[in-house]
Amino acid sequence: MEETGPLDAGEKEGARLLAAVAELVVRHAGSVADGPVAPAEPGTAQIRDWLSGYDFERAAPAEDTVADVTGMLRRWGVHTTHPRYFGLFNPTPTWWGVAGELLAAGVNPQLAAYSHAPAAVEMERHVLRFMAGRLGLPDATEGSFTVGGAEANLTAVVIALTRAFDGYPRSGLLGLPGQPVMYASAESHLAWLKIAHMTGLGRDAVRLVPVDAGHRLDLISLREMYAADIAAGFAPFLVVGTAGTTAGGAIDPLPELALLASIWGVHFHVDAAWAGAIALSDRLRPLLAGVELADSVTVDAHKWLSAPMGAGMFLTRHPDALASSFRASTSYMPDESEGASDPYATSVQWSRRFAGLKVFLGLAAAGRPAHAAQLERDVRLGELLGRRLREEGWRRINDTPLPVICVADPDAERDGREHSAAWHAAVADRVVAGGEAWVSTVQLAGRPGIRLCLTSYRTTAADIEAVVAALGRAREAQPV
Ligand SMILES: *Cc1c(COP(=O)(O)O)cnc(C)c1O
């Protein structure tokens, strides 16, 4: 018999291990709600001490290791799949999504070149085009799966520069007539600053436009900043509208931004990383009006579409700009197939995992209507949470139809911003340390408060009552 390599543990061992992992994952799902949402302290010393037992010189039984690792993950981490994690857009992933993750890892298709994985590439493309259709983008829309929203937004900046400046592909920023600048609201996701840093634009190139009372990008300020930039010789190339800001869920005035971008001849990108999911609901979709005018759009499936991380989506109506931004040719990559472009030549990544499979499976198995019903349920629970907090004397400080609720205590606000920030942080810490729920602090246009976002399909009305009660106890225990 031909001998296989030393890493071949055999199918029997594989089946045993995967069954053990499946059991651990299912048990975790069934019991996560019984434990604290987050550990009371960070535990770095204990974690490093535990890790010193793994020097990787001896082999250890995988099943034991998997159980050991799961135990540590359970003990030392915030449980984003807990029904009372009112957190940062991280969902409880669906079983279909988890299954898709396993399948993608096991079959391990390489999505760099089309010819290596035509079925996988077409499945991703099918999902992207479905999403584009729901967003009202034209049939010619193409895109790519990304690690997340930050990579999708990076892609937007690269293609916006490529579209705006003929000299950019060859000479880079030095070949440009003026320093390029872009506009995004002061409440936008600050990945833009990192992206400006990475692309050589420099962080100052991101003009953070003030927001209005509803934390939406203020159009008058934008016009003024644009006029001043033009007068000073800067070269505006990109306007970003955020649909669902991270802190407060504000939706920028997308139709007006689209119009200004078109008058100015600059790229219009919509960052709908979280809220773009509502395109799947006929009832909620009108909130995104104007997104259909975008030159490009970011939507994260690993947020409100409840796919496991990481699954971002980048969509653009300019496939030619995508192709000219990321093209490359080598002697070793397979030739491009007829009529289908190679993902490595149309995206930031080269070797690519099959991130789209978990999204495909979720959509195929549950169907769009179930996703829509989930989104609408989350919105209703968000309304309930907002109402209950108001009844308990909290003051709502954000304004959005989406299920992210930011509140402040009127008494704590009376003694100035600094006191308010410290007080709200202490209350949030107390709730988290109690293990009953996870909430965060927030600053909305500088105003401190507590932020709660509905992110789990496991969350029920009883969990809403529980977090309201936990906040009430923490408030009692924290003198103003
Ligand atoms: C989450 C988020 C991002 C960043 O996306 P990642 O998936 O974390 O990389 C960007 N923009 C907005 C509006 C977001 O909510």
XYZ file of C-alpha atoms and ligand atoms in Angstrom:
495
model
C 0.000 0.000 0.000
C 1.232 3.472 -0.917
C 1.994 5.501 2.200
C 0.450 8.949 2.589
C 2.061 11.909 4.337
C 2.462 12.371 8.080
C -0.380 14.891 8.276
C -2.891 12.370 6.997
C -4.855 11.392 10.100
C -7.315 9.348 8.053
C -10.998 9.699 7.337
C -12.064 7.913 10.489
C -10.206 10.388 12.669
C -11.574 13.228 10.532
C -15.141 12.040 11.021
C -14.629 11.642 14.759
C -13.057 15.066 15.137
C -15.686 16.875 13.072
C -18.454 15.106 15.005
C -16.812 16.202 18.261
C -16.544 19.791 17.021
C -20.149 19.740 15.821
C -21.254 18.551 19.242
C -19.253 21.297 20.990
C -20.659 23.974 18.697
C -24.227 22.774 19.206
C -23.735 22.518 22.962
C -22.271 26.031 22.993
C -25.315 27.368 21.167
C -27.633 25.596 23.589
C -25.907 26.796 26.726
C -24.387 30.195 25.918
C -27.460 31.976 27.315
C -26.954 30.314 30.726
C -23.568 31.935 31.297
C -22.311 35.504 31.463
C -22.250 37.446 28.185
C -18.699 38.570 28.936
C -15.967 37.698 31.417
C -15.680 39.984 34.420
C -11.987 40.730 33.687
C -9.724 40.320 30.636
C -7.682 37.354 31.916
C -4.546 37.897 29.830
C -2.218 36.372 32.452
C -4.313 33.200 32.801
C -4.638 32.850 29.035
C -0.865 33.161 28.492
C -0.199 30.736 31.304
C -2.565 28.214 29.720
C -0.912 28.736 26.310
C 2.518 27.958 27.735
C 1.277 24.359 27.935
C 1.264 24.273 24.121
C 4.855 24.280 22.866
C 3.858 22.358 19.709
C 6.710 19.874 20.128
C 4.498 16.980 21.191
C 1.325 15.821 19.492
C -1.820 16.022 21.601
C -5.132 14.280 20.905
C -7.131 16.708 18.758
C -10.419 15.985 20.488
C -8.921 16.956 23.844
C -7.405 20.098 22.346
C -10.664 21.095 20.733
C -12.500 20.721 24.036
C -9.730 22.621 25.833
C -9.775 25.464 23.314
C -13.557 25.689 23.377
C -13.481 25.938 27.149
C -11.045 28.853 26.966
C -13.074 30.573 24.255
C -16.151 30.247 26.412
C -14.431 31.581 29.482
C -12.397 34.404 27.989
C -14.462 36.220 25.436
C -17.510 38.331 24.815
C -20.257 36.034 23.539
C -21.580 37.661 20.422
C -24.038 34.761 20.020
C -25.615 35.409 23.432
C -29.221 36.652 23.218
C -28.309 39.536 25.520
C -25.307 40.728 23.522
C -26.605 44.177 22.553
C -23.388 44.905 20.800
C -21.425 45.944 17.794
C -23.326 44.459 14.831
C -21.802 40.988 15.407
C -24.585 38.497 14.798
C -25.419 35.056 16.038
C -24.503 33.183 12.859
C -27.171 30.944 11.357
C -26.610 27.177 11.237
C -26.625 27.430 7.444
C -23.827 29.942 7.635
C -21.819 27.780 10.013
C -22.338 24.767 7.745
C -21.209 26.818 4.749
C -18.038 27.754 6.606
C -17.194 24.103 7.258
C -17.985 23.059 3.703
C -15.841 25.848 2.239
C -12.933 24.826 4.474
C -13.233 21.136 3.651
C -13.543 21.426 -0.115
C -11.210 24.431 -0.036
C -11.762 25.804 -3.528
C -9.234 28.439 -4.605
C -11.165 31.421 -5.928
C -8.196 33.385 -7.247
C -8.565 32.189 -10.817
C -11.960 31.609 -12.373
C -10.855 28.420 -14.074
C -9.857 26.891 -10.721
C -13.297 27.247 -9.192
C -15.971 28.239 -11.710
C -18.830 26.851 -9.596
C -17.681 28.712 -6.484
C -17.017 31.984 -8.339
C -20.418 31.825 -10.034
C -22.162 31.100 -6.710
C -20.555 34.199 -5.201
C -21.431 36.225 -8.266
C -25.029 34.970 -8.026
C -25.285 36.250 -4.432
C -23.648 39.575 -5.320
C -26.019 40.110 -8.218
C -28.994 39.172 -6.055
C -27.871 41.766 -3.525
C -27.301 44.344 -6.286
C -30.816 43.689 -7.576
C -32.346 44.179 -4.125
C -30.433 47.456 -3.796
C -31.749 48.627 -7.157
C -28.306 48.734 -8.774
C -28.097 48.160 -12.544
C -27.752 44.697 -14.133
C -24.152 45.428 -15.084
C -23.172 45.589 -11.388
C -20.230 43.399 -10.389
C -18.268 43.092 -7.227
C -16.439 40.837 -4.872
C -16.659 39.197 -1.511
C -14.284 40.814 0.944
C -13.068 40.020 4.430
C -15.396 42.730 5.689
C -16.566 46.283 5.330
C -13.136 47.801 5.791
C -11.744 45.929 2.770
C -14.847 46.798 0.752
C -14.387 50.478 1.614
C -10.690 50.250 0.694
C -11.768 48.841 -2.658
C -14.073 51.825 -3.105
C -11.237 54.293 -2.544
C -8.946 52.495 -4.989
C -11.506 52.405 -7.778
C -12.616 55.979 -7.081
C -8.989 57.145 -7.467
C -8.614 55.068 -10.614
C -11.793 56.512 -12.099
C -10.939 60.092 -11.157
C -7.306 60.385 -12.201
C -5.820 59.034 -15.434
C -2.321 59.274 -13.997
C -3.080 57.367 -10.792
C -2.608 53.763 -12.023
C 0.939 54.377 -13.249
C 2.267 57.369 -11.340
C 0.251 57.085 -8.155
C -0.581 60.155 -6.128
C 2.537 62.019 -7.279
C 1.152 62.154 -10.796
C -1.977 64.032 -9.727
C -2.815 67.676 -10.380
C -3.644 68.322 -6.703
C -3.947 66.618 -3.345
C -7.005 64.329 -3.591
C -9.629 64.694 -0.867
C -12.738 62.717 0.056
C -15.818 63.460 2.146
C -17.537 61.332 4.768
C -19.571 62.350 7.781
C -18.026 62.819 11.190
C -20.189 59.848 12.257
C -18.896 57.610 9.440
C -16.850 54.500 10.179
C -13.297 55.573 10.879
C -11.847 52.799 8.757
C -11.717 55.684 6.242
C -8.770 57.161 8.153
C -6.841 53.882 8.010
C -7.670 53.532 4.337
C -6.403 57.059 3.636
C -3.237 56.176 5.516
C -2.733 52.908 3.607
C -3.434 54.313 0.155
C -0.978 57.173 0.568
C -3.709 59.811 0.583
C -2.876 60.656 4.164
C -5.399 60.930 6.964
C -5.918 64.661 6.378
C -7.409 63.825 2.985
C -10.535 62.557 4.753
C -12.794 65.549 5.248
C -15.060 64.638 8.157
C -18.215 66.590 7.438
C -20.228 67.795 10.463
C -23.592 66.165 11.061
C -27.062 67.604 11.635
C -29.196 67.108 14.746
C -30.089 63.593 13.541
C -26.384 62.725 13.117
C -26.731 62.704 9.329
C -24.116 64.297 7.103
C -24.897 68.006 6.891
C -25.278 69.024 3.244
C -24.625 72.725 3.797
C -21.316 71.977 5.498
C -20.423 69.559 2.726
C -21.033 72.208 0.048
C -18.940 74.732 1.968
C -16.067 72.308 2.477
C -16.127 71.304 -1.184
C -16.084 74.946 -2.343
C -13.190 75.764 -0.012
C -11.247 72.711 -1.231
C -11.742 73.623 -4.881
C -10.685 77.225 -4.210
C -7.560 75.964 -2.443
C -6.571 73.666 -5.306
C -7.484 70.324 -3.760
C -8.866 67.551 -5.968
C -12.077 66.026 -4.542
C -12.644 62.493 -5.872
C -15.107 60.738 -3.547
C -18.259 61.392 -1.548
C -19.294 58.732 0.965
C -22.814 58.345 2.287
C -23.189 56.124 5.327
C -26.429 54.170 5.490
C -26.571 53.117 9.102
C -23.761 54.752 11.077
C -21.964 52.516 13.521
C -22.663 54.569 16.618
C -26.236 55.669 16.105
C -27.668 54.068 12.959
C -28.129 57.369 11.112
C -28.797 57.211 7.391
C -27.181 60.049 5.442
C -29.291 61.906 2.809
C -28.344 59.539 -0.023
C -30.341 61.064 -2.941
C -28.929 64.527 -2.224
C -25.392 63.157 -1.911
C -25.805 61.276 -5.192
C -26.908 64.487 -6.893
C -23.996 66.530 -5.541
C -21.492 63.814 -6.476
C -22.866 63.713 -9.990
C -22.742 67.521 -10.366
C -19.161 67.542 -9.076
C -18.211 64.527 -11.196
C -16.901 62.499 -8.255
C -17.442 58.897 -7.205
C -20.382 58.273 -4.844
C -19.938 55.375 -2.444
C -22.563 54.158 0.021
C -21.230 52.446 3.119
C -24.169 50.274 4.118
C -22.030 47.717 5.932
C -24.630 47.064 8.601
C -27.946 48.439 7.346
C -27.577 47.354 3.704
C -29.166 44.075 4.786
C -32.575 45.757 4.956
C -32.636 45.704 1.160
C -33.958 42.158 1.652
C -37.147 43.483 3.257
C -39.737 45.168 1.023
C -41.001 47.035 4.091
C -37.618 48.386 5.226
C -35.908 48.845 1.871
C -37.349 52.356 1.256
C -35.093 53.599 4.092
C -32.163 53.073 1.713
C -33.657 55.239 -1.050
C -30.836 56.730 -3.090
C -28.505 53.742 -2.711
C -29.489 52.707 -6.245
C -27.687 55.823 -7.505
C -24.373 54.834 -5.918
C -21.267 54.161 -7.959
C -20.368 51.530 -5.377
C -21.803 50.016 -2.205
C -20.481 48.122 0.835
C -22.688 45.553 2.587
C -21.448 43.137 5.253
C -23.156 39.759 5.265
C -21.454 39.088 8.598
C -23.497 41.778 10.278
C -27.242 41.885 9.789
C -27.450 38.945 7.362
C -26.248 36.741 10.239
C -23.393 35.060 8.370
C -20.310 34.076 10.356
C -17.349 36.448 9.980
C -15.869 37.410 7.577
C -18.127 38.087 4.688
C -18.183 41.592 3.287
C -19.525 42.505 -0.113
C -18.352 45.204 -2.472
C -20.605 46.128 -5.391
C -20.025 48.564 -8.231
C -21.764 49.644 -11.388
C -18.316 50.179 -12.940
C -16.871 46.683 -13.531
C -14.309 48.257 -15.872
C -12.910 50.318 -12.993
C -12.663 47.182 -10.881
C -10.804 45.421 -13.670
C -8.434 48.289 -14.343
C -7.690 48.802 -10.628
C -6.719 45.251 -9.785
C -5.507 43.753 -13.040
C -2.256 41.848 -13.004
C -0.729 39.288 -15.284
C 1.734 36.601 -14.415
C 3.310 33.660 -16.125
C 1.965 31.189 -13.595
C -1.723 32.093 -13.194
C -4.140 30.233 -15.488
C -5.416 32.251 -18.445
C -8.608 34.177 -17.969
C -11.706 32.276 -19.001
C -13.990 33.471 -21.748
C -16.499 36.067 -20.537
C -15.674 35.746 -16.848
C -13.066 37.707 -14.999
C -10.635 36.257 -12.526
C -11.288 37.299 -8.940
C -7.585 37.900 -8.282
C -7.644 40.532 -11.031
C -10.786 42.279 -9.769
C -10.213 42.453 -6.027
C -7.697 43.345 -3.338
C -7.150 39.662 -2.504
C -5.232 37.051 -4.440
C -5.744 33.601 -2.913
C -9.374 33.686 -1.946
C -11.448 31.556 0.353
C -15.006 30.770 -0.553
C -16.528 33.386 1.755
C -19.715 33.582 -0.288
C -20.810 30.000 0.355
C -22.115 30.681 3.859
C -24.180 33.567 2.513
C -25.419 31.495 -0.419
C -26.474 28.649 1.906
C -28.236 31.017 4.298
C -30.215 32.579 1.469
C -30.928 29.250 -0.222
C -31.977 27.393 2.924
C -33.963 30.072 4.745
C -35.014 32.147 1.733
C -35.168 35.905 1.411
C -38.601 36.209 3.101
C -37.281 34.640 6.333
C -34.361 37.068 6.319
C -36.808 39.934 5.764
C -38.983 38.707 8.637
C -35.927 38.550 10.908
C -34.889 42.108 10.007
C -38.430 43.358 10.643
C -38.592 41.477 13.955
C -35.301 43.087 15.029
C -36.715 46.509 14.171
C -39.838 45.806 16.267
C -37.757 44.593 19.210
C -35.640 47.728 18.825
C -38.791 49.843 19.085
C -39.802 47.921 22.190
C -36.368 48.454 23.733
C -36.458 52.175 22.956
C -39.947 52.496 24.472
C -39.079 50.535 27.611
C -35.923 52.577 28.231
C -37.876 55.809 27.826
C -40.482 54.528 30.312
C -37.653 53.896 32.767
C -36.529 57.513 32.499
C -33.692 57.221 29.983
C -33.435 59.904 27.332
C -33.093 58.749 23.717
C -30.130 60.514 22.068
C -30.158 59.003 18.573
C -32.806 59.134 15.904
C -33.134 56.117 13.632
C -35.769 53.599 12.613
C -33.070 50.909 12.865
C -32.624 48.758 15.993
C -29.715 50.614 17.574
C -30.768 52.528 20.658
C -28.592 55.153 22.312
C -29.753 56.600 25.608
C -28.474 58.900 28.306
C -29.548 59.550 31.872
C -30.931 63.104 32.147
C -29.535 63.582 35.666
C -26.085 62.362 34.669
C -26.116 64.771 31.726
C -26.684 67.783 33.929
C -23.112 68.102 35.190
C -21.322 68.417 31.915
C -19.884 66.164 29.269
C -16.959 64.799 31.221
C -19.033 63.743 34.195
C -21.638 62.269 31.887
C -19.035 60.242 29.977
C -17.576 58.821 33.197
C -21.002 58.051 34.654
C -22.289 56.259 31.541
C -19.041 54.305 31.259
C -19.389 53.194 34.876
C -22.974 52.060 34.313
C -22.088 50.148 31.132
C -19.130 48.525 32.928
C -21.382 47.481 35.765
C -23.879 45.841 33.404
C -21.101 43.998 31.554
C -19.339 42.936 34.763
C -22.639 41.532 36.041
C -22.637 39.182 33.041
C -26.340 39.636 32.363
C -25.986 41.665 29.200
C -23.422 43.382 27.006
C -23.902 47.055 26.170
C -21.397 49.702 25.166
C -20.786 53.350 25.723
C -21.082 55.733 22.819
C -20.376 59.355 21.987
C -22.830 60.774 19.485
C -21.423 63.986 18.092
C -19.572 64.211 21.394
C -22.609 63.434 23.580
C -21.975 60.452 25.857
C -24.502 57.691 26.363
C -25.101 53.958 26.317
C -25.613 52.066 23.088
C -27.647 48.906 22.589
C -28.004 47.155 19.246
C -30.187 44.160 18.421
C -27.919 41.652 16.679
C -29.106 38.151 17.533
C -32.037 36.124 16.219
C -32.053 34.543 19.690
C -33.034 37.806 21.384
C -36.618 37.860 22.690
C -38.857 40.370 24.459
C -37.813 38.741 27.759
C -34.162 39.598 26.979
C -35.244 43.195 26.368
C -36.834 43.280 29.821
C -33.705 41.723 31.296
C -31.343 44.340 29.847
C -33.677 47.163 30.869
C -33.674 45.752 34.416
C -29.881 45.325 34.428
C -29.444 48.943 33.320
C -31.856 50.035 36.037
C -29.880 48.215 38.757
C -26.587 49.590 37.464
C -28.039 53.102 37.498
C -29.254 52.680 41.089
C -25.809 51.512 42.131
C -24.031 54.423 40.469
C -24.724 57.716 42.243
C -24.990 60.633 39.825
C -18.744 47.514 10.525
C -18.632 48.673 9.632
C -17.494 48.863 8.844
C -16.293 47.961 8.944
O -16.624 46.674 8.502
P -15.792 45.387 8.974
O -16.643 44.272 8.476
O -15.711 45.456 10.464
O -14.475 45.456 8.311
C -17.479 49.936 7.979
N -18.521 50.778 7.904
C -19.630 50.638 8.661
C -20.756 51.615 8.517
C -19.729 49.568 9.559
O -20.824 49.418 10.295
